[in-house]
Amino acid sequence: MASSAFALVFPAACPLCGRECAQPGWAGLCDSCWAGIRRWEGPVCAGCGLPIAAGADDSAPESLCGVCRRGEYEFDFARSFAVYAETPRSAILLLKFRRRERLGLQLGELLAPLWSAHGEFVELENPVLVPVPLHRARQRERGFNQAEVLARGLVRGLKKAGKAAPQVDADCLARTRPTLPQAGLSFRARQENVRGVFKVTETGGVSGRDVVLIDDVMTTGATLSSCASALKKAGAQRVAALTLARATPQFPDTETPGLAEPVDDFG
Ligand SMILES: [Zn+2]
Ligand SMILES: [Zn+2]
């Protein structure tokens, strides 16, 4: 009661556009901003899910991007919910830098229909969800790992849909050293930056298991690929990856509209 009385006096403002939210007390996005986080429905690379411009020569259903054609990714399959356009980006920055965990859980729920739409995930056997870890020092500073919040949101979404929910193992992988911010680096530089940086911890039981990596943004895929490499060295069978957003040349990860804090480490 106290909180709804508070909300009447101080209606919640949408943290992205500042408009009053219809839901009293909700610290998330207004309906119109929420509607701006749309699932990418266009053609994608069959391997890594990179959106392919409509009308491009290689927009056939089974087409692969250059990186996948060269077999450079260590993961077997990746998909993202949305392109890293303005609203998804702002929502992710809110989650990361303003610690909007409830928003993060809601965003994570968006991954549930994506999971269900791909037989590749369903066919995985008893997969374990592994959020891409932050370095210990950064997680201490931030207080939480946004990828873990998204993974918990995915589990919640699957349970709501009456599906079997996989287990989340947030301690499976560790970053052995801090890395430079990935934003602005080339593909090769990103690969070098994160090469060998992840290791499977002693409690990370992935031997013989399938793994689905979870992260907020996939840019070049170098971070996810480095995680997959560590997982496979530790005996993981198939490694897939799900991210909320995918940066593309049209929607790169080099700008941070609407937030004053510096961006770090978009993987
Ligand atoms: Zn709004
Ligand atoms: Zn690809």
Coordinates of N, CA, C and O in Angstrom, one line a residue, residues 80-249:
S80 N 20.9 -13.8 -31.7 CA 20.6 -12.6 -30.9 C 19.2 -12.2 -31.1 O 18.6 -12.4 -32.2
F81 N 18.6 -11.6 -30.1 CA 17.2 -11.2 -30.1 C 17.0 -10.0 -31.1 O 16.1 -10.0 -32.0
A82 N 17.8 -8.9 -30.9 CA 17.5 -7.7 -31.6 C 18.9 -7.2 -32.2 O 19.9 -7.6 -31.7
V83 N 18.8 -6.3 -33.1 CA 20.0 -5.6 -33.5 C 20.2 -4.5 -32.4 O 19.3 -4.0 -31.7
Y84 N 21.5 -4.1 -32.4 CA 21.9 -3.1 -31.3 C 21.6 -1.7 -31.7 O 22.4 -0.8 -31.7
A85 N 20.3 -1.5 -31.9 CA 19.8 -0.2 -32.3 C 19.6 0.6 -31.0 O 19.8 0.2 -29.9
E86 N 19.1 1.8 -31.2 CA 19.1 2.8 -30.1 C 18.4 2.3 -28.8 O 19.0 2.4 -27.8
T87 N 17.2 1.8 -28.9 CA 16.5 1.4 -27.7 C 17.1 0.2 -27.0 O 17.3 0.3 -25.8
P88 N 17.4 -0.9 -27.7 CA 18.0 -2.0 -27.1 C 19.3 -1.5 -26.4 O 19.7 -1.9 -25.3
R89 N 20.1 -0.7 -27.1 CA 21.4 -0.2 -26.5 C 21.2 0.6 -25.3 O 21.8 0.3 -24.2
S90 N 20.2 1.5 -25.3 CA 20.0 2.3 -24.1 C 19.5 1.4 -22.9 O 19.9 1.6 -21.8
A91 N 18.6 0.4 -23.2 CA 18.2 -0.5 -22.2 C 19.3 -1.3 -21.6 O 19.4 -1.5 -20.4
I92 N 20.2 -1.8 -22.4 CA 21.4 -2.5 -21.9 C 22.3 -1.7 -21.1 O 22.8 -2.1 -20.0
L93 N 22.5 -0.4 -21.5 CA 23.3 0.5 -20.7 C 22.7 0.8 -19.4 O 23.4 0.9 -18.4
L94 N 21.4 0.9 -19.3 CA 20.7 1.1 -18.1 C 20.9 -0.1 -17.1 O 21.2 0.0 -16.0
L95 N 20.8 -1.3 -17.7 CA 21.0 -2.5 -16.9 C 22.4 -2.5 -16.4 O 22.6 -2.8 -15.2
K96 N 23.4 -2.3 -17.2 CA 24.7 -2.4 -16.8 C 25.2 -1.3 -15.9 O 25.9 -1.6 -14.9
F97 N 24.9 -0.1 -16.2 CA 25.5 1.0 -15.4 C 24.6 1.6 -14.4 O 25.0 2.3 -13.5
R98 N 23.3 1.3 -14.5 CA 22.4 1.8 -13.4 C 21.8 0.7 -12.7 O 20.8 0.9 -11.9
R99 N 22.3 -0.5 -12.9 CA 21.9 -1.7 -12.2 C 20.4 -1.9 -12.1 O 19.8 -2.1 -11.0
R100 N 19.7 -1.9 -13.2 CA 18.3 -2.1 -13.3 C 18.1 -3.6 -13.4 O 17.8 -4.1 -14.6
E101 N 18.1 -4.3 -12.3 CA 18.1 -5.8 -12.4 C 16.7 -6.3 -12.8 O 16.6 -7.3 -13.6
R102 N 15.6 -5.6 -12.4 CA 14.3 -6.1 -12.8 C 14.1 -5.9 -14.3 O 13.5 -6.8 -14.9
L103 N 14.6 -4.8 -14.8 CA 14.6 -4.6 -16.3 C 15.4 -5.8 -16.9 O 15.0 -6.3 -18.0
G104 N 16.5 -6.1 -16.3 CA 17.4 -7.2 -16.9 C 16.7 -8.5 -17.0 O 16.8 -9.2 -17.9
L105 N 15.9 -8.8 -15.9 CA 15.1 -10.1 -15.9 C 14.1 -10.1 -17.1 O 13.9 -11.0 -17.8
Q106 N 13.4 -8.9 -17.2 CA 12.4 -8.8 -18.3 C 13.1 -8.9 -19.7 O 12.6 -9.6 -20.6
L107 N 14.3 -8.3 -19.8 CA 15.0 -8.4 -21.1 C 15.4 -9.9 -21.3 O 15.3 -10.4 -22.4
G108 N 15.8 -10.5 -20.2 CA 16.2 -11.9 -20.4 C 15.1 -12.8 -20.8 O 15.3 -13.8 -21.6
E109 N 13.9 -12.5 -20.4 CA 12.7 -13.3 -20.8 C 12.5 -13.2 -22.3 O 11.9 -14.2 -22.9
L110 N 13.0 -12.2 -22.9 CA 12.9 -12.1 -24.4 C 13.6 -13.2 -25.1 O 13.4 -13.6 -26.2
L111 N 14.6 -13.7 -24.4 CA 15.4 -14.8 -25.0 C 14.7 -16.1 -25.0 O 15.1 -17.0 -25.8
A112 N 13.6 -16.3 -24.3 CA 12.9 -17.5 -24.2 C 12.3 -17.9 -25.5 O 12.5 -19.1 -26.0
P113 N 11.5 -17.0 -26.2 CA 11.0 -17.4 -27.5 C 12.1 -17.7 -28.6 O 11.9 -18.5 -29.5
L114 N 13.2 -17.0 -28.4 CA 14.3 -17.2 -29.3 C 14.9 -18.6 -29.1 O 15.2 -19.3 -30.1
W115 N 15.0 -19.0 -27.9 CA 15.4 -20.3 -27.5 C 14.5 -21.4 -28.2 O 14.9 -22.3 -28.8
S116 N 13.2 -21.1 -28.0 CA 12.2 -22.1 -28.4 C 12.1 -22.2 -30.0 O 11.8 -23.2 -30.5
A117 N 12.5 -21.1 -30.6 CA 12.4 -21.0 -32.1 C 13.5 -21.8 -32.8 O 13.4 -22.0 -34.0
H118 N 14.5 -22.2 -32.0 CA 15.6 -22.8 -32.7 C 15.8 -24.3 -32.2 O 16.2 -24.5 -31.0
G119 N 15.5 -25.2 -33.1 CA 15.7 -26.6 -32.7 C 17.1 -26.9 -32.3 O 17.3 -27.8 -31.4
E120 N 18.1 -26.1 -32.8 CA 19.5 -26.3 -32.4 C 19.6 -26.3 -30.9 O 20.4 -27.0 -30.3
F121 N 18.9 -25.4 -30.2 CA 19.0 -25.3 -28.8 C 18.2 -26.5 -28.1 O 18.7 -27.1 -27.2
V122 N 17.0 -26.7 -28.7 CA 16.2 -27.8 -28.1 C 16.9 -29.1 -28.2 O 16.8 -30.0 -27.2
E123 N 17.7 -29.3 -29.2 CA 18.4 -30.6 -29.4 C 19.6 -30.8 -28.5 O 20.1 -31.9 -28.4
L124 N 20.0 -29.7 -27.9 CA 21.1 -29.8 -27.0 C 20.6 -30.7 -25.8 O 19.5 -30.6 -25.4
E125 N 21.6 -31.5 -25.3 CA 21.2 -32.4 -24.2 C 21.4 -31.8 -22.9 O 22.6 -31.5 -22.6
N126 N 20.4 -31.6 -22.1 CA 20.5 -31.1 -20.7 C 21.6 -30.0 -20.7 O 22.5 -30.1 -19.9
P127 N 21.4 -28.9 -21.4 CA 22.4 -27.9 -21.5 C 22.5 -27.1 -20.2 O 21.6 -27.0 -19.4
V128 N 23.7 -26.5 -20.0 CA 23.9 -25.7 -18.8 C 24.0 -24.2 -19.4 O 24.7 -24.0 -20.4
L129 N 23.4 -23.3 -18.7 CA 23.5 -21.9 -19.1 C 24.7 -21.2 -18.4 O 24.8 -21.3 -17.2
V130 N 25.6 -20.7 -19.2 CA 26.8 -20.1 -18.7 C 26.9 -18.6 -19.1 O 27.1 -18.3 -20.2
P131 N 26.6 -17.7 -18.1 CA 26.8 -16.3 -18.5 C 28.2 -15.9 -18.7 O 29.1 -16.4 -18.0
V132 N 28.5 -15.1 -19.7 CA 29.9 -14.6 -19.9 C 30.3 -13.8 -18.7 O 29.6 -12.9 -18.3
P133 N 31.4 -14.2 -18.0 CA 31.8 -13.6 -16.7 C 32.5 -12.2 -16.9 O 33.1 -12.0 -17.9
L134 N 32.3 -11.4 -15.9 CA 33.2 -10.2 -15.8 C 34.4 -10.6 -15.1 O 34.5 -11.6 -14.4
H135 N 35.4 -9.7 -15.2 CA 36.6 -9.9 -14.3 C 36.1 -9.7 -12.9 O 35.3 -8.8 -12.6
R136 N 36.7 -10.4 -11.9 CA 36.3 -10.3 -10.5 C 36.3 -8.8 -10.0 O 35.3 -8.4 -9.4
A137 N 37.3 -8.1 -10.4 CA 37.4 -6.7 -9.9 C 36.2 -5.9 -10.5 O 35.6 -5.0 -9.7
R138 N 35.9 -6.1 -11.7 CA 34.8 -5.3 -12.3 C 33.5 -5.7 -11.7 O 32.6 -4.9 -11.5
Q139 N 33.3 -7.0 -11.5 CA 32.0 -7.5 -10.9 C 31.8 -6.9 -9.5 O 30.8 -6.5 -9.1
R140 N 33.0 -6.8 -8.7 CA 32.9 -6.2 -7.4 C 32.5 -4.7 -7.5 O 31.6 -4.3 -6.8
E141 N 33.0 -4.1 -8.5 CA 32.8 -2.6 -8.7 C 31.3 -2.4 -9.1 O 30.6 -1.6 -8.6
R142 N 30.8 -3.3 -10.0 CA 29.5 -3.1 -10.6 C 28.4 -3.7 -9.6 O 27.3 -3.3 -9.7
G143 N 28.8 -4.7 -8.9 CA 27.9 -5.4 -7.9 C 27.1 -6.5 -8.5 O 26.5 -7.3 -7.8
F144 N 27.2 -6.7 -9.8 CA 26.5 -7.8 -10.4 C 27.0 -8.0 -11.8 O 27.7 -7.2 -12.4
N145 N 26.6 -9.1 -12.4 CA 27.0 -9.4 -13.8 C 25.7 -9.4 -14.7 O 24.8 -10.2 -14.5
Q146 N 25.6 -8.5 -15.6 CA 24.4 -8.3 -16.4 C 24.1 -9.6 -17.2 O 22.9 -9.9 -17.4
A147 N 25.1 -10.3 -17.6 CA 24.8 -11.6 -18.4 C 24.1 -12.6 -17.5 O 23.3 -13.4 -18.0
E148 N 24.5 -12.6 -16.2 CA 23.8 -13.6 -15.3 C 22.4 -13.2 -15.1 O 21.5 -14.1 -15.0
V149 N 22.1 -11.9 -15.0 CA 20.7 -11.4 -14.8 C 19.9 -11.9 -16.0 O 18.7 -12.4 -15.9
L150 N 20.5 -11.7 -17.2 CA 19.8 -12.1 -18.5 C 19.5 -13.6 -18.5 O 18.4 -14.1 -18.9
A151 N 20.5 -14.4 -18.0 CA 20.3 -15.9 -18.0 C 19.2 -16.2 -17.0 O 18.4 -17.1 -17.3
R152 N 19.1 -15.5 -15.9 CA 18.0 -15.8 -14.9 C 16.7 -15.4 -15.5 O 15.7 -16.1 -15.3
G153 N 16.7 -14.3 -16.3 CA 15.5 -13.9 -17.0 C 15.0 -15.0 -18.0 O 13.8 -15.3 -18.2
L154 N 16.0 -15.5 -18.8 CA 15.7 -16.6 -19.7 C 15.0 -17.8 -19.0 O 14.0 -18.3 -19.5
V155 N 15.6 -18.2 -17.9 CA 15.0 -19.3 -17.1 C 13.6 -19.0 -16.7 O 12.7 -19.8 -16.9
R156 N 13.4 -17.8 -16.2 CA 12.0 -17.4 -15.8 C 11.1 -17.4 -17.0 O 9.9 -17.9 -16.9
G157 N 11.5 -16.9 -18.2 CA 10.7 -17.0 -19.4 C 10.3 -18.4 -19.8 O 9.2 -18.6 -20.2
L158 N 11.3 -19.3 -19.7 CA 11.0 -20.7 -20.1 C 10.0 -21.3 -19.1 O 9.1 -22.0 -19.6
K159 N 10.2 -21.0 -17.9 CA 9.3 -21.6 -16.9 C 7.9 -21.1 -17.1 O 6.9 -21.8 -17.0
K160 N 7.7 -19.8 -17.4 CA 6.4 -19.2 -17.6 C 5.8 -19.9 -18.8 O 4.6 -20.0 -18.9
A161 N 6.6 -20.3 -19.8 CA 6.1 -20.9 -21.0 C 5.9 -22.4 -20.8 O 5.6 -23.1 -21.8
G162 N 6.1 -22.9 -19.6 CA 5.9 -24.3 -19.3 C 6.9 -25.2 -19.8 O 6.7 -26.4 -20.0
K163 N 8.1 -24.6 -20.1 CA 9.2 -25.5 -20.7 C 10.2 -25.8 -19.6 O 10.3 -25.1 -18.5
A164 N 10.9 -26.9 -19.8 CA 12.0 -27.3 -18.9 C 13.1 -26.2 -18.9 O 13.5 -25.7 -19.9
A165 N 13.4 -25.7 -17.7 CA 14.4 -24.7 -17.6 C 15.8 -25.2 -17.2 O 15.9 -26.0 -16.3
P166 N 16.8 -24.9 -18.0 CA 18.1 -25.4 -17.7 C 18.7 -24.7 -16.5 O 18.2 -23.7 -16.0
Q167 N 19.7 -25.3 -16.0 CA 20.4 -24.8 -14.8 C 21.4 -23.6 -15.2 O 21.9 -23.7 -16.3
V168 N 21.5 -22.6 -14.4 CA 22.4 -21.5 -14.7 C 23.7 -21.8 -13.8 O 23.6 -22.0 -12.6
D169 N 24.9 -21.8 -14.4 CA 26.1 -21.9 -13.7 C 26.9 -20.6 -13.9 O 27.7 -20.6 -14.8
A170 N 26.7 -19.7 -13.0 CA 27.4 -18.4 -13.1 C 28.9 -18.5 -12.7 O 29.6 -17.5 -12.9
D171 N 29.3 -19.6 -12.1 CA 30.7 -19.7 -11.6 C 31.5 -20.6 -12.5 O 32.6 -21.0 -12.2
C172 N 30.9 -21.0 -13.6 CA 31.6 -22.0 -14.5 C 32.8 -21.4 -15.1 O 33.9 -22.1 -15.2
L173 N 32.7 -20.2 -15.6 CA 33.9 -19.6 -16.3 C 34.4 -18.4 -15.5 O 33.6 -17.8 -14.7
A174 N 35.7 -18.2 -15.6 CA 36.3 -17.0 -14.9 C 37.2 -16.3 -15.9 O 37.7 -16.9 -16.8
R175 N 37.3 -15.0 -15.8 CA 38.2 -14.2 -16.5 C 39.5 -14.2 -15.8 O 39.6 -13.8 -14.6
T176 N 40.6 -14.6 -16.4 CA 41.9 -14.7 -15.7 C 42.6 -13.4 -15.5 O 43.5 -13.2 -14.7
R177 N 42.3 -12.4 -16.4 CA 42.9 -11.1 -16.3 C 41.9 -10.1 -16.8 O 41.0 -10.4 -17.7
P178 N 42.0 -8.8 -16.4 CA 41.1 -7.8 -17.0 C 41.5 -7.6 -18.4 O 42.7 -7.8 -18.8
T179 N 40.6 -7.1 -19.2 CA 40.9 -6.9 -20.7 C 40.6 -5.5 -21.0 O 39.8 -4.8 -20.3
L180 N 41.2 -5.0 -22.1 CA 40.9 -3.7 -22.6 C 39.4 -3.6 -23.1 O 38.8 -4.7 -23.4
P181 N 38.8 -2.4 -23.1 CA 37.5 -2.3 -23.6 C 37.5 -2.8 -25.1 O 38.4 -2.5 -25.8
Q182 N 36.5 -3.6 -25.4 CA 36.5 -4.2 -26.8 C 36.0 -3.1 -27.8 O 36.3 -3.2 -29.0
A183 N 35.1 -2.2 -27.3 CA 34.5 -1.2 -28.2 C 35.6 -0.5 -29.0 O 36.6 0.0 -28.4
G184 N 35.5 -0.4 -30.3 CA 36.4 0.4 -31.1 C 37.6 -0.5 -31.6 O 38.3 0.0 -32.5
L185 N 37.8 -1.7 -31.1 CA 38.8 -2.5 -31.6 C 38.4 -3.3 -32.8 O 37.2 -3.6 -33.0
S186 N 39.4 -3.6 -33.7 CA 39.1 -4.4 -34.9 C 38.8 -5.8 -34.5 O 39.1 -6.2 -33.3
F187 N 38.3 -6.6 -35.4 CA 38.1 -8.0 -35.1 C 39.3 -8.7 -34.6 O 39.3 -9.4 -33.6
R188 N 40.5 -8.5 -35.4 CA 41.7 -9.2 -35.0 C 42.2 -8.7 -33.6 O 42.6 -9.5 -32.8
A189 N 42.1 -7.4 -33.3 CA 42.5 -6.8 -32.1 C 41.6 -7.4 -30.9 O 42.1 -7.7 -29.8
R190 N 40.3 -7.6 -31.2 CA 39.4 -8.1 -30.2 C 39.8 -9.6 -29.9 O 39.8 -10.0 -28.8
Q191 N 40.1 -10.3 -31.0 CA 40.5 -11.7 -30.8 C 41.7 -11.8 -29.9 O 41.8 -12.6 -29.0
E192 N 42.7 -10.9 -30.2 CA 44.0 -10.9 -29.4 C 43.7 -10.5 -27.9 O 44.2 -11.1 -27.0
N193 N 42.8 -9.5 -27.8 CA 42.5 -9.0 -26.5 C 41.9 -10.1 -25.5 O 42.1 -10.0 -24.3
V194 N 41.1 -11.0 -26.1 CA 40.4 -12.0 -25.2 C 41.0 -13.4 -25.4 O 40.4 -14.3 -24.8
R195 N 42.1 -13.5 -26.1 CA 42.6 -14.9 -26.4 C 43.1 -15.5 -25.0 O 43.9 -14.8 -24.3
G196 N 42.6 -16.6 -24.7 CA 43.1 -17.3 -23.5 C 42.7 -16.7 -22.2 O 43.2 -17.0 -21.2
V197 N 41.7 -15.8 -22.3 CA 41.4 -15.0 -21.1 C 40.4 -15.7 -20.1 O 40.4 -15.4 -19.0
F198 N 39.7 -16.7 -20.7 CA 38.7 -17.4 -19.9 C 39.2 -18.8 -19.5 O 39.9 -19.4 -20.3
K199 N 38.8 -19.2 -18.3 CA 39.1 -20.6 -18.0 C 37.9 -21.1 -17.2 O 37.1 -20.4 -16.6
V200 N 37.7 -22.5 -17.4 CA 36.7 -23.1 -16.7 C 37.2 -23.4 -15.2 O 38.3 -23.8 -15.0
T201 N 36.4 -23.0 -14.3 CA 36.8 -23.1 -12.9 C 36.7 -24.5 -12.4 O 36.1 -25.4 -13.1
E202 N 37.2 -24.8 -11.2 CA 37.2 -26.2 -10.7 C 35.8 -26.7 -10.5 O 35.6 -27.9 -10.6
T203 N 34.8 -25.8 -10.2 CA 33.5 -26.3 -10.0 C 32.7 -26.4 -11.3 O 31.5 -26.8 -11.3
G204 N 33.2 -25.9 -12.4 CA 32.5 -25.8 -13.6 C 32.5 -27.2 -14.3 O 33.4 -27.6 -15.1
G205 N 31.4 -28.0 -14.0 CA 31.4 -29.3 -14.6 C 30.8 -29.4 -16.0 O 29.6 -29.6 -16.1
V206 N 31.6 -29.1 -17.0 CA 31.0 -29.1 -18.3 C 31.4 -30.3 -19.2 O 31.0 -30.4 -20.3
S207 N 32.3 -31.1 -18.6 CA 32.8 -32.3 -19.4 C 31.6 -33.1 -19.9 O 30.8 -33.6 -19.1
G208 N 31.6 -33.3 -21.2 CA 30.5 -34.1 -21.8 C 29.2 -33.4 -21.9 O 28.2 -34.1 -22.3
R209 N 29.1 -32.2 -21.5 CA 27.8 -31.5 -21.5 C 27.7 -30.5 -22.7 O 28.7 -30.0 -23.2
D210 N 26.5 -30.1 -23.0 CA 26.2 -29.0 -23.9 C 26.1 -27.7 -23.1 O 25.6 -27.7 -22.0
V211 N 26.5 -26.6 -23.7 CA 26.5 -25.3 -23.0 C 25.9 -24.3 -23.9 O 26.1 -24.2 -25.1
V212 N 25.1 -23.4 -23.3 CA 24.6 -22.2 -23.9 C 25.2 -21.0 -23.2 O 24.8 -20.8 -22.0
L213 N 26.0 -20.3 -23.9 CA 26.6 -19.0 -23.4 C 25.5 -17.9 -23.5 O 24.8 -17.8 -24.4
I214 N 25.5 -17.1 -22.5 CA 24.5 -15.9 -22.4 C 25.3 -14.6 -22.3 O 26.2 -14.5 -21.4
D215 N 25.0 -13.6 -23.1 CA 25.7 -12.3 -22.9 C 24.7 -11.2 -23.4 O 23.6 -11.5 -24.0
D216 N 25.0 -10.0 -23.1 CA 24.1 -8.9 -23.5 C 24.3 -8.5 -24.9 O 23.3 -8.5 -25.7
V217 N 25.5 -8.3 -25.4 CA 25.7 -7.9 -26.7 C 26.8 -8.8 -27.4 O 27.8 -9.0 -26.8
M218 N 26.5 -9.2 -28.6 CA 27.6 -9.9 -29.4 C 28.0 -8.8 -30.5 O 27.2 -8.3 -31.2
T219 N 29.3 -8.6 -30.5 CA 29.8 -7.7 -31.5 C 30.5 -8.5 -32.6 O 29.9 -8.9 -33.6
T220 N 31.8 -8.7 -32.4 CA 32.4 -9.6 -33.4 C 32.3 -11.0 -33.1 O 32.7 -11.9 -33.9
G221 N 31.9 -11.3 -31.8 CA 31.9 -12.7 -31.4 C 33.2 -13.2 -30.8 O 33.3 -14.4 -30.4
A222 N 34.2 -12.3 -30.7 CA 35.5 -12.7 -30.2 C 35.4 -13.2 -28.7 O 36.0 -14.2 -28.4
T223 N 34.6 -12.5 -27.9 CA 34.5 -12.9 -26.5 C 33.8 -14.3 -26.4 O 34.3 -15.2 -25.7
L224 N 32.7 -14.4 -27.1 CA 32.0 -15.7 -27.0 C 32.8 -16.8 -27.6 O 32.8 -17.9 -27.0
S225 N 33.6 -16.5 -28.6 CA 34.4 -17.6 -29.2 C 35.5 -18.0 -28.2 O 35.8 -19.2 -28.1
S226 N 36.1 -17.0 -27.5 CA 37.1 -17.3 -26.5 C 36.5 -18.1 -25.4 O 37.2 -19.1 -24.9
C227 N 35.3 -17.8 -24.9 CA 34.6 -18.6 -23.9 C 34.4 -20.0 -24.4 O 34.7 -21.0 -23.7
A228 N 33.9 -20.1 -25.6 CA 33.7 -21.5 -26.2 C 34.9 -22.3 -26.3 O 34.9 -23.5 -26.0
S229 N 36.0 -21.7 -26.6 CA 37.3 -22.4 -26.7 C 37.7 -23.0 -25.3 O 38.1 -24.2 -25.2
A230 N 37.5 -22.2 -24.2 CA 37.8 -22.7 -22.9 C 36.9 -23.8 -22.5 O 37.3 -24.8 -21.9
L231 N 35.6 -23.7 -22.9 CA 34.6 -24.7 -22.5 C 34.9 -26.0 -23.2 O 34.8 -27.1 -22.6
K232 N 35.3 -25.9 -24.5 CA 35.6 -27.1 -25.2 C 36.9 -27.8 -24.8 O 37.0 -29.0 -24.7
K233 N 37.9 -27.0 -24.4 CA 39.1 -27.5 -23.8 C 38.8 -28.3 -22.5 O 39.4 -29.3 -22.2
A234 N 37.7 -27.9 -21.8 CA 37.3 -28.5 -20.6 C 36.3 -29.7 -20.8 O 35.8 -30.2 -19.9
G235 N 36.1 -30.0 -22.1 CA 35.3 -31.2 -22.5 C 33.9 -30.9 -22.8 O 33.1 -31.9 -23.0
A236 N 33.5 -29.7 -22.9 CA 32.1 -29.4 -23.4 C 31.9 -29.9 -24.8 O 32.8 -29.9 -25.6
Q237 N 30.6 -30.4 -25.0 CA 30.4 -31.0 -26.4 C 30.0 -29.9 -27.3 O 30.8 -29.4 -28.0
R238 N 28.7 -29.5 -27.3 CA 28.3 -28.4 -28.2 C 28.2 -27.1 -27.4 O 27.8 -27.1 -26.3
V239 N 28.6 -26.0 -28.0 CA 28.5 -24.7 -27.4 C 27.7 -23.8 -28.3 O 28.1 -23.5 -29.4
A240 N 26.6 -23.3 -27.8 CA 25.8 -22.3 -28.5 C 25.8 -21.0 -27.7 O 26.3 -21.0 -26.6
A241 N 25.4 -19.9 -28.3 CA 25.4 -18.6 -27.6 C 24.1 -17.9 -27.9 O 23.6 -17.9 -29.1
L242 N 23.6 -17.3 -26.9 CA 22.4 -16.4 -27.1 C 22.7 -15.0 -26.5 O 23.2 -14.9 -25.4
T243 N 22.5 -14.0 -27.3 CA 22.6 -12.6 -26.7 C 21.4 -11.8 -27.0 O 20.6 -12.1 -27.9
L244 N 21.2 -10.8 -26.1 CA 20.1 -9.9 -26.3 C 20.2 -9.1 -27.6 O 19.2 -9.0 -28.3
A245 N 21.4 -8.6 -27.9 CA 21.5 -7.8 -29.0 C 22.8 -8.1 -29.8 O 23.7 -8.7 -29.3
R246 N 22.7 -7.8 -31.1 CA 23.9 -8.0 -32.0 C 24.3 -6.7 -32.6 O 23.4 -6.0 -33.3
A247 N 25.5 -6.3 -32.4 CA 26.0 -5.1 -33.0 C 26.3 -5.4 -34.5 O 26.7 -6.5 -34.8
T248 N 26.1 -4.5 -35.4 CA 26.4 -4.7 -36.8 C 27.1 -3.4 -37.3 O 27.1 -2.4 -36.6
P249 N 27.6 -3.5 -38.5 CA 28.2 -2.2 -39.0 C 27.3 -1.1 -39.0 O 27.7 0.1 -38.7

